[in-house]
XYZ file of C-alpha atoms in Angstrom:
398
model
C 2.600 -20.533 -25.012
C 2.409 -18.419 -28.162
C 6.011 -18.355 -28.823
C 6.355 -22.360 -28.511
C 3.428 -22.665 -30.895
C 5.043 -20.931 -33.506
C 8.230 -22.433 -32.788
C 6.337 -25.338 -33.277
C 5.033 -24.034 -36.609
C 8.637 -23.268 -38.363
C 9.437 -25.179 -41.381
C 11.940 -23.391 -42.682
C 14.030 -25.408 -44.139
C 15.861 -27.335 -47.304
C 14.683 -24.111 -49.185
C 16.791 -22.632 -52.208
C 17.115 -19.337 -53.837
C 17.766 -21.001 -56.905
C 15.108 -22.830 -58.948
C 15.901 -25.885 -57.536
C 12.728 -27.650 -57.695
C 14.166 -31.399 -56.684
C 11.973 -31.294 -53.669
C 8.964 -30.676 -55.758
C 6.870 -33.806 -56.404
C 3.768 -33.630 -59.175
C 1.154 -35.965 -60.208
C 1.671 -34.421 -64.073
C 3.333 -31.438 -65.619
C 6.934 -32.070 -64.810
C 7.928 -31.014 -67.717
C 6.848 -27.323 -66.815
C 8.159 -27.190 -63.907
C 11.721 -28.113 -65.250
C 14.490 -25.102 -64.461
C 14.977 -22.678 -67.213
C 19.007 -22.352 -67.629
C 18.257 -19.187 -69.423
C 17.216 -17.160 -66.476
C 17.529 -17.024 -62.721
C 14.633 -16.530 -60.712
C 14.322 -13.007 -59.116
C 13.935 -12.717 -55.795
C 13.378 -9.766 -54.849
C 10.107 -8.301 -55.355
C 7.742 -5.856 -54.450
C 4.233 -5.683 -55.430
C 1.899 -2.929 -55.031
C -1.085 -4.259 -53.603
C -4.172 -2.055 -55.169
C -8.030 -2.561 -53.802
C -10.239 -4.700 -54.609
C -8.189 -5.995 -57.752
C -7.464 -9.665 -56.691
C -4.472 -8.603 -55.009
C -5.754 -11.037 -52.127
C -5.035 -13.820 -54.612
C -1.555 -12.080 -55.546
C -0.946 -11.861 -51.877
C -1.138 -15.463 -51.614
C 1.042 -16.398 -54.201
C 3.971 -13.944 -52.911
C 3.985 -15.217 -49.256
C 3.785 -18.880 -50.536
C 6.882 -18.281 -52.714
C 8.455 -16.193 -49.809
C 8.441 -19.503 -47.584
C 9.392 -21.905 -50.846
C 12.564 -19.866 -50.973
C 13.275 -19.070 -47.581
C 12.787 -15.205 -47.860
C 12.112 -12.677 -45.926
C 9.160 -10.568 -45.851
C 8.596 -6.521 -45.113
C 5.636 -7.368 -42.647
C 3.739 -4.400 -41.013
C 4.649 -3.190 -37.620
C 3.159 -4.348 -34.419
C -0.558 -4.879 -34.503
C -0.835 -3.473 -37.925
C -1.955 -5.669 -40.976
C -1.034 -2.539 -43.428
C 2.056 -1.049 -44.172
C 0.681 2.179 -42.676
C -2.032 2.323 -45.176
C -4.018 4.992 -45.964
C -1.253 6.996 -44.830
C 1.995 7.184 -47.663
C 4.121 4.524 -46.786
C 7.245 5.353 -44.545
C 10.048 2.798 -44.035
C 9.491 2.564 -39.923
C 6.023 0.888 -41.312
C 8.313 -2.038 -41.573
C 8.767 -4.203 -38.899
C 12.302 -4.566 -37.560
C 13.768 -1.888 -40.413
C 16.330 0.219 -38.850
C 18.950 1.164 -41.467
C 18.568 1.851 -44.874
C 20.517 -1.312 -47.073
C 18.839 -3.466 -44.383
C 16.832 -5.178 -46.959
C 13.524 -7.609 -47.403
C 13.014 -9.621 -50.425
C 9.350 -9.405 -50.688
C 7.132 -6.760 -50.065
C 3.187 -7.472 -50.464
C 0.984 -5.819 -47.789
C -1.321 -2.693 -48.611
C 0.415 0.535 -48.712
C 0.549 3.780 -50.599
C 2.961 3.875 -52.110
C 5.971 6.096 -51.795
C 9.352 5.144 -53.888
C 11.713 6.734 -52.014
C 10.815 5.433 -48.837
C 10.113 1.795 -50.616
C 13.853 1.609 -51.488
C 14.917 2.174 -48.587
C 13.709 -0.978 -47.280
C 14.152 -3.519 -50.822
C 17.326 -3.864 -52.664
C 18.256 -2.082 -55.517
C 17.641 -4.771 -58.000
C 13.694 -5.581 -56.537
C 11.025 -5.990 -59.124
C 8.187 -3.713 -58.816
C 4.943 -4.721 -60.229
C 0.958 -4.403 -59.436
C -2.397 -4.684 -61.087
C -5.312 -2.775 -62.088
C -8.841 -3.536 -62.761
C -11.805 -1.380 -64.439
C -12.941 0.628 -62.217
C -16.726 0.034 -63.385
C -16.263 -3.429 -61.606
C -14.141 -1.913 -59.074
C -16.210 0.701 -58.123
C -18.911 -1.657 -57.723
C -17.040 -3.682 -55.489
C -15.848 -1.015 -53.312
C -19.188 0.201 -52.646
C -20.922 -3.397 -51.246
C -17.112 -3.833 -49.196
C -17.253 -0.691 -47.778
C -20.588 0.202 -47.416
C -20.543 0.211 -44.186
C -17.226 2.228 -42.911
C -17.429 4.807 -46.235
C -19.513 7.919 -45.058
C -20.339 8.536 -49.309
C -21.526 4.582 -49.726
C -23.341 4.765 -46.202
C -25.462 7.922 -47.106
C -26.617 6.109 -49.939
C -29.170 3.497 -50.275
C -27.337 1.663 -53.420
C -24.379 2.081 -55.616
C -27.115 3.420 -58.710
C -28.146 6.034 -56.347
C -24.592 7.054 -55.216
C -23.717 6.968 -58.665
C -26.769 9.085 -60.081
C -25.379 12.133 -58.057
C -22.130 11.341 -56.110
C -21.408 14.352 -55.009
C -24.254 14.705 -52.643
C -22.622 11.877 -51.009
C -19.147 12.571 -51.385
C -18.737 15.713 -48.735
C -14.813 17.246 -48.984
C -14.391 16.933 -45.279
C -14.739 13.516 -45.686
C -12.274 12.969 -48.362
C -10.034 10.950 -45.804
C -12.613 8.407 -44.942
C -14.357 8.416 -48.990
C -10.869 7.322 -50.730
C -12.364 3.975 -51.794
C -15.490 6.182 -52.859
C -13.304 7.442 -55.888
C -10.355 6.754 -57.651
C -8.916 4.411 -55.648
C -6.075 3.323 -57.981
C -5.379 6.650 -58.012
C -4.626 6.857 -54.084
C -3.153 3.892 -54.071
C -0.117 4.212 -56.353
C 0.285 7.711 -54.324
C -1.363 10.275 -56.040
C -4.636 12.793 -55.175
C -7.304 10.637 -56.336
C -9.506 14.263 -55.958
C -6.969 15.644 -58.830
C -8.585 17.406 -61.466
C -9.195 15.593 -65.143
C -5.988 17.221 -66.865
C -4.580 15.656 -69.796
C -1.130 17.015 -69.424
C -1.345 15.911 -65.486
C -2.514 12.601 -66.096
C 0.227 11.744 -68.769
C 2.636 12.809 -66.513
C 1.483 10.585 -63.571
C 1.026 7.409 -66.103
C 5.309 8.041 -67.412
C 6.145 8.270 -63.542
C 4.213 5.061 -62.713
C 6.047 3.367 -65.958
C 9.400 4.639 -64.458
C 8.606 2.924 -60.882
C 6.956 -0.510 -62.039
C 8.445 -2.878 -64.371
C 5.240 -4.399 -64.736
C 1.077 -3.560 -64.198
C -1.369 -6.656 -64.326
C -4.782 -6.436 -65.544
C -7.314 -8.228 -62.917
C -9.817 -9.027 -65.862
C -7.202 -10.910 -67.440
C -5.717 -12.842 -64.255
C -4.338 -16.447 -65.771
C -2.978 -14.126 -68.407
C -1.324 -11.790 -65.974
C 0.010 -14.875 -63.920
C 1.734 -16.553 -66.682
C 3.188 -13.405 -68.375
C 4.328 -12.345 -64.373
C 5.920 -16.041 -64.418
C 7.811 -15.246 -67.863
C 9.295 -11.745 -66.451
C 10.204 -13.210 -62.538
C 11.344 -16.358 -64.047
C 9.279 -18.347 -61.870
C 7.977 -21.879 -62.545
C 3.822 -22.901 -63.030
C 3.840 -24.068 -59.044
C 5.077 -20.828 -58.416
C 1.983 -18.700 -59.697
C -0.617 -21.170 -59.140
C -3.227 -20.424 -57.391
C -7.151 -20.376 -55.538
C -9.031 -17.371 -56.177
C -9.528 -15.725 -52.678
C -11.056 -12.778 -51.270
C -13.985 -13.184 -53.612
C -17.791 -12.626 -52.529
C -20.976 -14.615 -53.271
C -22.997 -13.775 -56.567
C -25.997 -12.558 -54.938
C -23.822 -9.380 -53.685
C -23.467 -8.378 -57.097
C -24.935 -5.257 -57.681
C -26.468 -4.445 -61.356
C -25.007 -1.053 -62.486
C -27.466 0.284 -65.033
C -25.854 1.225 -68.361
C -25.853 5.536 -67.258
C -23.970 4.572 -63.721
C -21.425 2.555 -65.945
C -20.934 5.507 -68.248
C -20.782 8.171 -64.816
C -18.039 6.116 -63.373
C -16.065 7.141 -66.411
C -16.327 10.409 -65.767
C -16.397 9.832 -61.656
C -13.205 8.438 -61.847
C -12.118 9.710 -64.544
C -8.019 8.920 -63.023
C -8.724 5.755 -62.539
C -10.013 4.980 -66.117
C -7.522 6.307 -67.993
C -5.049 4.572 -65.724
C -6.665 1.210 -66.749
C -7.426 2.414 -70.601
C -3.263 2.829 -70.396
C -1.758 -0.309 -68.851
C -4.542 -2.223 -70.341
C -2.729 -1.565 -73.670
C 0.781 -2.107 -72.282
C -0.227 -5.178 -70.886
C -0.823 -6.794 -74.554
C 2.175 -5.091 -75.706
C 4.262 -7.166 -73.228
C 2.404 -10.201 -73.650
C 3.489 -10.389 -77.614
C 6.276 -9.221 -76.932
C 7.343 -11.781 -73.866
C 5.406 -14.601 -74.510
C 3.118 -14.333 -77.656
C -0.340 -14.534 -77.830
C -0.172 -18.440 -79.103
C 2.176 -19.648 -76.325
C 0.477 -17.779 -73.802
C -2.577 -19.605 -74.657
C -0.877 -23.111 -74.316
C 0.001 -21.796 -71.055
C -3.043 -20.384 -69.605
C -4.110 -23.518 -70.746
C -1.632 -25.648 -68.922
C -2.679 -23.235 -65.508
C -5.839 -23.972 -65.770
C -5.032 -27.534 -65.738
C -2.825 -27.497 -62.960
C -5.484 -25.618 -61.018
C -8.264 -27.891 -61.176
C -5.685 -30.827 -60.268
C -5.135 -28.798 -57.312
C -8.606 -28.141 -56.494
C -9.698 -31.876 -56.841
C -6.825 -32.490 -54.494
C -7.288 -30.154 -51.856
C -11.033 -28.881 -51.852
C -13.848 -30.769 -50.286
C -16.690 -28.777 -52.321
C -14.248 -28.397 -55.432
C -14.877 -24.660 -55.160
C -15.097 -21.669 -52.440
C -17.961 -21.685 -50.457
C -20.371 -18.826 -48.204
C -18.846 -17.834 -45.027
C -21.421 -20.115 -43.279
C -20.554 -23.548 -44.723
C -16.771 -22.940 -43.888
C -16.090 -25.607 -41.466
C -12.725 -24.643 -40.051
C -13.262 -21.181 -38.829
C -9.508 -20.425 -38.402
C -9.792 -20.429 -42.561
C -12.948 -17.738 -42.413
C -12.150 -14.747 -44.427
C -12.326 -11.520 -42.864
C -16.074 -10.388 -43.680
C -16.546 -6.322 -44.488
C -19.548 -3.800 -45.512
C -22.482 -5.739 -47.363
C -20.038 -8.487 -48.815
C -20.346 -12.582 -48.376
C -16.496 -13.350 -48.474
C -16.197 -16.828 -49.729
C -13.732 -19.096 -48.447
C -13.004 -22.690 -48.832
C -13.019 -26.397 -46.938
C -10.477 -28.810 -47.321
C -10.558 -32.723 -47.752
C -10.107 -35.077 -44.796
C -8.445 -37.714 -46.204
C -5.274 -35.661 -47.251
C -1.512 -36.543 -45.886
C 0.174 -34.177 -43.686
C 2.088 -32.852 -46.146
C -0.730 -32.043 -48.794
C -3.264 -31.063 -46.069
C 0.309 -28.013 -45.619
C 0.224 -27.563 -49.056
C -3.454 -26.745 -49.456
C -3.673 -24.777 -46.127
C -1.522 -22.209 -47.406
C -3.425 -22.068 -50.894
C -6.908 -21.346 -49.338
C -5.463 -19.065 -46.221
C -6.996 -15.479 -46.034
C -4.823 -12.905 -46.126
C -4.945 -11.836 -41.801
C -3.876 -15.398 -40.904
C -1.254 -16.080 -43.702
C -0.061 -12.045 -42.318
C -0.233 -12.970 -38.934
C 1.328 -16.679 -39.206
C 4.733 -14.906 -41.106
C 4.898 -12.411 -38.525
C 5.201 -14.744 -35.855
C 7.531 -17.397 -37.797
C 9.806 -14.157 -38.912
C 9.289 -12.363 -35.460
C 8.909 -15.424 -32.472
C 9.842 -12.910 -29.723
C 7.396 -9.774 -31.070
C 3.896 -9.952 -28.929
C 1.718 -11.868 -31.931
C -1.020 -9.792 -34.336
C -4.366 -9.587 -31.882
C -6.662 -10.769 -35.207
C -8.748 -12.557 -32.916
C -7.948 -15.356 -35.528
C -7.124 -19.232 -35.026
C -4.281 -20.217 -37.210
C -3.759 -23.651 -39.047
C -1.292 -25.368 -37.737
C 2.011 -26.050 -39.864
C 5.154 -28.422 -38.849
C 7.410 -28.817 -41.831
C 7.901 -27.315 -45.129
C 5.356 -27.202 -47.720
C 5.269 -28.830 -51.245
C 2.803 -29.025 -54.042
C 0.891 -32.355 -54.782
């Protein structure tokens, strides 16, 4: 029953490598979307999915350009929905990898990362990119997502508290379980997020990171990270559009007083001057790729494009709490003291827009678990405990 249901869900088809956008049809902005014949869109491309960054959001916008372009994806194994995450990433993570020069085109799930065993499984020309965020907000974040399965958030009663004193939280034989309590970044990109403040050891983890990425976003500056990330890929508007997802509701916010802001600094003191770095970079390649006056036009032109989209797809015009989502196969997953917002769709949409706007407000287990199934039909499907949309034919923006 599950396999015919996917096979029912493959739409596969009529895609191009190229950026051959004749299929695409737009109410406005045609004129963005037209093909550069200065570049060739790259398709191969791995992105290092960091915590609590927006990487959902990224996450989206890879797998949707994955099925535009008919490519294939380095899903993880089995029943996992990481690519062996927190462990470093190994190859066999993969699903169906068995030789080295086997190759995926797109790589997107969490893992830590690990270069050597990364190229095993993408080509040799794959673009490597990720994103960053200040770790004040981050921090923050982690602490009301976790707070539940983090032994240093769950001793406390609120991040101000944690922060006041975190090491009477933060016990060494828990460092496996407190990585998201500290330094997370840090972890992430494959280093000891427990590493000591050194100036010469930091500098020499910030060149390494420079030699494996071609490209770090900032998460404060997201419609400026999408359009400069559309410059380098060569990609078109459509193809970095996007609905924020994975987001929470307001009231989960947590105030940091002005001293816990300052101790985070010095708390994660890896993760700050990772930011302070590619913050800096970041500008560097905006003026230097697109200019600070075009890339205003075009943040300008995104945001355009993105309320079209919205007024299109989205019933409420914006997400909504986890308990006014009406189609519970689109609920995000919900973690730690967090009210994942999530979004309802218009009734009175086509078949092929109600495709099109499916895939731009699906969390991240379903859109996971729905690839693995249409790139795996005969592998025992991801036990999410999760509905799917259903899909019939290929997708195409409004």
């Amino acid at each position: 029953l599950i396999i015919n249901l996917f096979l029912g869900l493959i739409f596969l088809s009529g895609f191009y490598h190229a950026k051959n956008k004749s299929f695409l049809v737009l109410k406005s902005h045609e004129e963005l979307l037209i093909p550069s014949m200065l570049c060739r869109a790259k398709t191969n491309v791995m992105f290092l999915k960091t915590h609590k960054t927006a990487s959902s959001t990224v996450l989206n916008i890879m797998f949707r350009f994955a099925e535009r372009y008919n490519l294939t994806v380095a899903l993880p194994a089995d029943h996992h929905v990481h690519l062996g995450y927190p462990m470093t990433f190994l190859a066999r993570f993969v699903e169906a990898f068995e030789a080295v020069g086997q190759n995926y085109n797109i790589m997107c799930n969490h893992l830590r990362f690990n270069p050597s065993e990364v190229q095993k499984v993408m080509a040799a020309n794959t673009f490597y990119f990720s994103i960053v965020r200040n770790p004040i907000s981050l921090l923050e974040s982690s602490y009301i997502y976790y707070k539940d399965s983090v032994p240093a958030f769950r001793l406390s009663k609120d991040v101000n508290e944690y922060l006041a004193s975190p090491m009477k939280y933060y016990h060494p034989a828990d460092s496996k379980k407190n990585i998201y309590a500290r330094n997370i970044m840090w972890f992430d990109f494959g280093y000891d997020n427990n590493a000591e403040d050194n100036e010469k050891y930091i500098q020499a983890v910030l060149k390494e990171i420079e030699q494996n990425f071609h490209l770090i976003l900032i998460a404060e500056y997201f419609d400026e990270s999408m359009i400069l990330l559309k410059h380098v890929l060569c990609w078109d508007l459509d193809d970095v559009i996007y609905f924020k997802l994975n987001s929470r509701s307001q009231d989960t916010v947590q105030t940091l007083t002005p001293e816990s802001k300052e101790r985070i600094k010095g708390w994660c003191a890896l993760d700050w001057q990772l930011y302070l770095h590619f913050n800096q970079s970041f500008w560097r390649t905006i003026e230097e790729t697109v200019g600070l006056k075009e890339l205003e036009k075009e943040v300008n032109r995104l945001r355009t494009r993105q309320k079209e989209l919205m007024e299109t797809c989205l019933l409420d015009q914006k997400a909504v709490e986890k308990d006014h989502i009406k189609n519970k196969a689109l609920l995000p997953f919900q973690s730690g003291a967090a009210n994942i917002l999530g979004y309802n769709l218009r009734q009175d949409l086509d078949n092929r827009t109600l495709r099109t706007c499916q895939r731009m407000v699906m969390p991240e287990l379903q859109y996971t678990s729905y690839l693995y199934a249409v790139q795996h039909p005969h592998k025992k499907r991801k036990p999410f405990g999760l509905s799917l949309p259903r899909f019939q034919e290929k997708t195409q923006l409004p």
